[in-house]
Amino acid sequence: EAQVTQNPRYLITVTGKKLTVTCSQNMNHEYMSWYRQDPGLGLRQIYYSMNVEVTDKGDVPEGYKVSRKEKRNFPLILESPSPNQTSLYFCASSSGGLGNTIYFGEGSWLTVV
Amino acid sequence: QKEVEQNSGPLSVPEGAIASLNCTYSDRGSQSFFWYRQYSGKSPELIMSIYSNGDKEDGRFTAQLNKASQYVSLLIRDSQPSDSATYLCAVITGGYQKVTFGIGTKLQVIP
């Protein structure tokens, strides 16, 4: 079954405590990305990756890091989380091309207190 | 001006009616257009994709694209209460490098 798996699904953490949200896809997709979704602001792209070792900033990259060492994995790293990073996060992957489908993970609810 | 604009709604329609959802975009270089449905707290799921001017139909759903007017719409015929969700318009510009979502329109289908 085609899947994008992200963990943890729910997390409450404290300001400044580094955390990583993992993302893995089993579709051999080249493209992966991270989004955050906030009320009234919609889905905003944080970072994206076009292939192994190739990443670039999206619309809201501040406070986040990513890495793409393997094709299937694309972790999101919050080095020093702050309360304004409290959000619903989605990992996504696609094969590329004009009409391709973007597959989303189930989402990770992150609360920073 | 936002790159992809949608009315946040809510848009309320009676069961069995046609729901019309609209989206405008600012970048004339945009190439691919998508409609996603998102239930509260869940991940978006693809309903339709379109990249040529005109209409594209899939069951009860019809996507319409007008690149000259920079406008894409989604029609849902015979609306059902299960169609109640937020509908996200997504636009791809420059290959995969730029994927921009609208804020979504909340649709409520009243039984």
mmCIF file of C-alpha atoms in Angstrom:
data_model
loop_
_atom_site.group_PDB
_atom_site.id
_atom_site.type_symbol
_atom_site.label_atom_id
_atom_site.label_comp_id
_atom_site.label_asym_id
_atom_site.label_seq_id
_atom_site.Cartn_x
_atom_site.Cartn_y
_atom_site.Cartn_z
ATOM 1 C CA GLU A 1 0.000 0.000 0.000
ATOM 2 C CA ALA A 2 1.297 3.433 -0.986
ATOM 3 C CA GLN A 3 2.058 5.316 2.171
ATOM 4 C CA VAL A 4 3.671 8.368 3.664
ATOM 5 C CA THR A 5 4.348 7.674 7.328
ATOM 6 C CA GLN A 6 5.220 10.357 9.810
ATOM 7 C CA ASN A 7 5.990 10.140 13.510
ATOM 8 C CA PRO A 8 5.153 11.134 16.112
ATOM 9 C CA ARG A 9 1.497 11.844 15.376
ATOM 10 C CA TYR A 10 1.055 13.845 18.567
ATOM 11 C CA LEU A 11 3.692 15.591 20.639
ATOM 12 C CA ILE A 12 3.771 18.136 23.420
ATOM 13 C CA THR A 13 7.219 19.525 24.070
ATOM 14 C CA VAL A 14 8.852 22.438 25.852
ATOM 15 C CA THR A 15 10.486 25.488 24.383
ATOM 16 C CA GLY A 16 14.061 24.884 23.314
ATOM 17 C CA LYS A 17 14.044 21.093 23.434
ATOM 18 C CA LYS A 18 15.232 19.766 20.083
ATOM 19 C CA LEU A 19 12.881 17.429 18.307
ATOM 20 C CA THR A 20 12.697 15.504 15.055
ATOM 21 C CA VAL A 21 9.596 14.503 13.144
ATOM 22 C CA THR A 22 10.339 11.567 10.896
ATOM 23 C CA CYS A 23 8.819 10.987 7.468
ATOM 24 C CA SER A 24 9.116 7.946 5.256
ATOM 25 C CA GLN A 25 7.526 7.036 1.926
ATOM 26 C CA ASN A 26 7.372 3.662 0.191
ATOM 27 C CA MET A 27 6.601 4.837 -3.350
ATOM 28 C CA ASN A 28 10.173 5.560 -4.493
ATOM 29 C CA HIS A 29 9.178 9.211 -5.016
ATOM 30 C CA GLU A 30 11.856 11.750 -5.795
ATOM 31 C CA TYR A 31 10.017 14.721 -4.368
ATOM 32 C CA MET A 32 9.245 15.184 -0.699
ATOM 33 C CA SER A 33 8.171 18.203 1.292
ATOM 34 C CA TRP A 34 6.989 19.451 4.637
ATOM 35 C CA TYR A 35 4.000 21.698 5.265
ATOM 36 C CA ARG A 36 2.507 23.312 8.306
ATOM 37 C CA GLN A 37 -1.163 24.116 8.560
ATOM 38 C CA ASP A 38 -2.530 26.871 10.759
ATOM 39 C CA PRO A 39 -6.074 28.236 11.064
ATOM 40 C CA GLY A 40 -6.695 31.022 8.573
ATOM 41 C CA LEU A 41 -3.320 30.508 6.899
ATOM 42 C CA GLY A 42 -3.815 27.222 5.120
ATOM 43 C CA LEU A 43 -1.036 24.855 4.133
ATOM 44 C CA ARG A 44 2.356 26.498 3.864
ATOM 45 C CA GLN A 45 5.423 24.782 2.513
ATOM 46 C CA ILE A 46 8.390 24.665 4.907
ATOM 47 C CA TYR A 47 11.037 22.802 2.912
ATOM 48 C CA TYR A 48 11.077 20.545 -0.098
ATOM 49 C CA SER A 49 13.509 18.075 -1.594
ATOM 50 C CA MET A 50 13.852 17.100 -5.225
ATOM 51 C CA ASN A 51 16.175 14.176 -4.585
ATOM 52 C CA VAL A 52 18.771 12.783 -2.207
ATOM 53 C CA GLU A 53 20.961 15.572 -0.834
ATOM 54 C CA VAL A 54 18.915 18.216 -2.717
ATOM 55 C CA THR A 55 16.733 20.414 -0.530
ATOM 56 C CA ASP A 56 15.431 23.952 -0.717
ATOM 57 C CA LYS A 57 13.432 26.408 1.332
ATOM 58 C CA GLY A 58 9.715 26.796 0.956
ATOM 59 C CA ASP A 59 7.660 29.733 2.166
ATOM 60 C CA VAL A 60 8.237 29.413 5.919
ATOM 61 C CA PRO A 61 11.635 27.762 6.580
ATOM 62 C CA GLU A 62 12.688 29.780 9.635
ATOM 63 C CA GLY A 63 13.287 27.626 12.688
ATOM 64 C CA TYR A 64 13.367 24.351 10.776
ATOM 65 C CA LYS A 65 15.993 22.093 9.258
ATOM 66 C CA VAL A 66 15.694 19.101 6.970
ATOM 67 C CA SER A 67 17.950 16.453 5.519
ATOM 68 C CA ARG A 68 17.568 13.929 2.720
ATOM 69 C CA LYS A 69 20.215 11.259 3.091
ATOM 70 C CA GLU A 70 18.038 8.487 1.714
ATOM 71 C CA LYS A 71 15.364 8.681 -0.934
ATOM 72 C CA ARG A 72 12.617 7.330 1.296
ATOM 73 C CA ASN A 73 13.236 9.513 4.372
ATOM 74 C CA PHE A 74 12.866 13.235 4.919
ATOM 75 C CA PRO A 75 12.989 14.208 8.601
ATOM 76 C CA LEU A 76 11.991 17.642 9.882
ATOM 77 C CA ILE A 77 14.180 18.998 12.664
ATOM 78 C CA LEU A 78 13.246 21.736 15.116
ATOM 79 C CA GLU A 79 16.547 22.648 16.765
ATOM 80 C CA SER A 80 15.024 24.983 19.345
ATOM 81 C CA PRO A 81 11.240 24.855 19.178
ATOM 82 C CA SER A 82 9.212 27.911 20.124
ATOM 83 C CA PRO A 83 5.484 28.282 20.854
ATOM 84 C CA ASN A 84 4.871 29.825 17.416
ATOM 85 C CA GLN A 85 5.820 26.476 15.921
ATOM 86 C CA THR A 86 2.763 24.896 17.488
ATOM 87 C CA SER A 87 0.962 23.599 14.435
ATOM 88 C CA LEU A 88 -0.250 20.633 12.422
ATOM 89 C CA TYR A 89 2.560 19.335 10.218
ATOM 90 C CA PHE A 90 2.230 17.271 7.062
ATOM 91 C CA CYS A 91 4.887 15.410 5.159
ATOM 92 C CA ALA A 92 4.191 14.796 1.481
ATOM 93 C CA SER A 93 5.743 13.036 -1.483
ATOM 94 C CA SER A 94 5.209 12.877 -5.225
ATOM 95 C CA SER A 95 6.867 11.470 -8.307
ATOM 96 C CA GLY A 96 7.123 14.845 -10.028
ATOM 97 C CA GLY A 97 5.732 16.055 -13.311
ATOM 98 C CA LEU A 98 2.888 18.392 -14.081
ATOM 99 C CA GLY A 99 -0.087 16.269 -13.188
ATOM 100 C CA ASN A 100 1.302 14.051 -10.484
ATOM 101 C CA THR A 101 -0.480 13.459 -7.213
ATOM 102 C CA ILE A 102 0.921 14.715 -3.950
ATOM 103 C CA TYR A 103 0.508 12.088 -1.242
ATOM 104 C CA PHE A 104 0.249 13.340 2.311
ATOM 105 C CA GLY A 105 1.092 11.700 5.582
ATOM 106 C CA GLU A 106 -1.518 11.620 8.331
ATOM 107 C CA GLY A 107 -0.160 14.701 10.029
ATOM 108 C CA SER A 108 1.697 15.441 13.244
ATOM 109 C CA TRP A 109 0.127 17.628 15.888
ATOM 110 C CA LEU A 110 2.906 19.511 17.622
ATOM 111 C CA THR A 111 2.418 21.681 20.698
ATOM 112 C CA VAL A 112 5.306 23.715 22.094
ATOM 113 C CA VAL A 113 4.756 25.077 25.592
ATOM 114 C CA GLN B 1 -2.064 39.815 -3.123
ATOM 115 C CA LYS B 2 -2.036 36.160 -2.145
ATOM 116 C CA GLU B 3 -0.764 33.794 -4.820
ATOM 117 C CA VAL B 4 -3.752 31.476 -4.577
ATOM 118 C CA GLU B 5 -7.018 32.917 -3.324
ATOM 119 C CA GLN B 6 -10.113 31.163 -2.112
ATOM 120 C CA ASN B 7 -13.106 32.322 -0.177
ATOM 121 C CA SER B 8 -12.824 30.669 3.224
ATOM 122 C CA GLY B 9 -16.594 30.259 3.482
ATOM 123 C CA PRO B 10 -18.441 28.547 4.931
ATOM 124 C CA LEU B 11 -20.380 27.781 1.793
ATOM 125 C CA SER B 12 -23.697 26.178 2.699
ATOM 126 C CA VAL B 13 -25.720 24.236 0.135
ATOM 127 C CA PRO B 14 -28.725 21.947 0.557
ATOM 128 C CA GLU B 15 -28.338 18.247 -0.060
ATOM 129 C CA GLY B 16 -28.720 17.432 -3.757
ATOM 130 C CA ALA B 17 -27.715 20.900 -4.943
ATOM 131 C CA ILE B 18 -24.643 21.906 -6.918
ATOM 132 C CA ALA B 19 -21.767 23.324 -4.900
ATOM 133 C CA SER B 20 -19.472 25.714 -6.749
ATOM 134 C CA LEU B 21 -15.998 26.356 -5.354
ATOM 135 C CA ASN B 22 -13.710 28.964 -6.825
ATOM 136 C CA CYS B 23 -10.007 29.700 -6.843
ATOM 137 C CA THR B 24 -7.901 32.400 -8.490
ATOM 138 C CA TYR B 25 -4.137 32.456 -8.862
ATOM 139 C CA SER B 26 -1.686 35.210 -9.585
ATOM 140 C CA ASP B 27 1.202 33.530 -11.422
ATOM 141 C CA ARG B 28 0.506 33.205 -15.142
ATOM 142 C CA GLY B 29 3.298 30.626 -15.350
ATOM 143 C CA SER B 30 1.311 28.190 -13.232
ATOM 144 C CA GLN B 31 1.041 24.850 -14.914
ATOM 145 C CA SER B 32 -0.911 22.371 -12.826
ATOM 146 C CA PHE B 33 -3.981 22.794 -10.688
ATOM 147 C CA PHE B 34 -5.406 20.509 -8.060
ATOM 148 C CA TRP B 35 -8.402 20.253 -5.803
ATOM 149 C CA TYR B 36 -7.968 18.500 -2.483
ATOM 150 C CA ARG B 37 -10.598 17.664 0.093
ATOM 151 C CA GLN B 38 -9.690 17.788 3.764
ATOM 152 C CA TYR B 39 -11.830 16.620 6.624
ATOM 153 C CA SER B 40 -11.175 18.244 9.968
ATOM 154 C CA GLY B 41 -7.934 16.986 11.506
ATOM 155 C CA LYS B 42 -7.187 14.711 8.563
ATOM 156 C CA SER B 43 -4.724 14.894 5.707
ATOM 157 C CA PRO B 44 -5.720 16.339 2.326
ATOM 158 C CA GLU B 45 -6.840 13.866 -0.318
ATOM 159 C CA LEU B 46 -6.789 14.510 -4.049
ATOM 160 C CA ILE B 47 -10.104 14.957 -5.840
ATOM 161 C CA MET B 48 -9.141 16.331 -9.230
ATOM 162 C CA SER B 49 -6.167 17.579 -11.177
ATOM 163 C CA ILE B 50 -6.365 19.713 -14.309
ATOM 164 C CA TYR B 51 -3.802 21.412 -16.512
ATOM 165 C CA SER B 52 -5.566 22.213 -19.762
ATOM 166 C CA ASN B 53 -8.175 24.890 -20.318
ATOM 167 C CA GLY B 54 -11.725 23.633 -20.186
ATOM 168 C CA ASP B 55 -13.653 21.149 -18.115
ATOM 169 C CA LYS B 56 -12.658 17.827 -16.647
ATOM 170 C CA GLU B 57 -15.305 15.571 -15.191
ATOM 171 C CA ASP B 58 -14.964 12.691 -12.745
ATOM 172 C CA GLY B 59 -18.205 11.336 -11.372
ATOM 173 C CA ARG B 60 -20.004 14.078 -9.477
ATOM 174 C CA PHE B 61 -17.012 16.395 -9.702
ATOM 175 C CA THR B 62 -16.113 18.789 -12.514
ATOM 176 C CA ALA B 63 -13.000 20.924 -12.528
ATOM 177 C CA GLN B 64 -12.902 23.977 -14.767
ATOM 178 C CA LEU B 65 -9.772 25.846 -15.770
ATOM 179 C CA ASN B 66 -9.495 29.222 -17.478
ATOM 180 C CA LYS B 67 -5.862 30.228 -17.747
ATOM 181 C CA ALA B 68 -6.643 33.560 -19.421
ATOM 182 C CA SER B 69 -8.698 34.579 -16.402
ATOM 183 C CA GLN B 70 -6.383 32.736 -13.978
ATOM 184 C CA TYR B 71 -9.330 30.968 -12.516
ATOM 185 C CA VAL B 72 -10.033 27.371 -11.548
ATOM 186 C CA SER B 73 -13.244 26.032 -10.096
ATOM 187 C CA LEU B 74 -14.730 22.827 -8.766
ATOM 188 C CA LEU B 75 -18.369 21.876 -9.170
ATOM 189 C CA ILE B 76 -19.894 19.179 -7.020
ATOM 190 C CA ARG B 77 -23.184 17.879 -8.334
ATOM 191 C CA ASP B 78 -25.804 16.193 -6.148
ATOM 192 C CA SER B 79 -24.015 17.352 -3.010
ATOM 193 C CA GLN B 80 -24.105 14.943 -0.100
ATOM 194 C CA PRO B 81 -23.603 15.578 3.633
ATOM 195 C CA SER B 82 -20.428 13.493 3.329
ATOM 196 C CA ASP B 83 -19.050 16.179 0.997
ATOM 197 C CA SER B 84 -18.934 18.559 3.955
ATOM 198 C CA ALA B 85 -15.232 19.347 4.278
ATOM 199 C CA THR B 86 -12.672 21.984 3.440
ATOM 200 C CA TYR B 87 -11.643 22.110 -0.216
ATOM 201 C CA LEU B 88 -8.117 23.208 -0.973
ATOM 202 C CA CYS B 89 -6.995 24.612 -4.288
ATOM 203 C CA ALA B 90 -3.333 23.928 -5.102
ATOM 204 C CA VAL B 91 -1.255 25.403 -7.891
ATOM 205 C CA ILE B 92 2.108 24.206 -9.163
ATOM 206 C CA THR B 93 4.479 26.620 -10.834
ATOM 207 C CA GLY B 94 7.879 25.801 -12.264
ATOM 208 C CA GLY B 95 7.780 22.054 -11.959
ATOM 209 C CA TYR B 96 7.554 20.776 -8.438
ATOM 210 C CA GLN B 97 9.571 23.587 -6.980
ATOM 211 C CA LYS B 98 6.628 25.772 -6.080
ATOM 212 C CA VAL B 99 3.412 24.283 -4.739
ATOM 213 C CA THR B 100 1.048 26.850 -3.301
ATOM 214 C CA PHE B 101 -2.200 26.086 -1.547
ATOM 215 C CA GLY B 102 -5.137 28.378 -0.996
ATOM 216 C CA ILE B 103 -6.528 28.665 2.527
ATOM 217 C CA GLY B 104 -9.410 26.405 1.582
ATOM 218 C CA THR B 105 -13.175 26.812 1.362
ATOM 219 C CA LYS B 106 -15.283 25.149 4.005
ATOM 220 C CA LEU B 107 -18.315 23.469 2.460
ATOM 221 C CA GLN B 108 -21.365 22.543 4.502
ATOM 222 C CA VAL B 109 -24.024 20.359 2.876
ATOM 223 C CA ILE B 110 -27.275 20.668 4.779
ATOM 224 C CA PRO B 111 -29.448 17.518 4.886
#
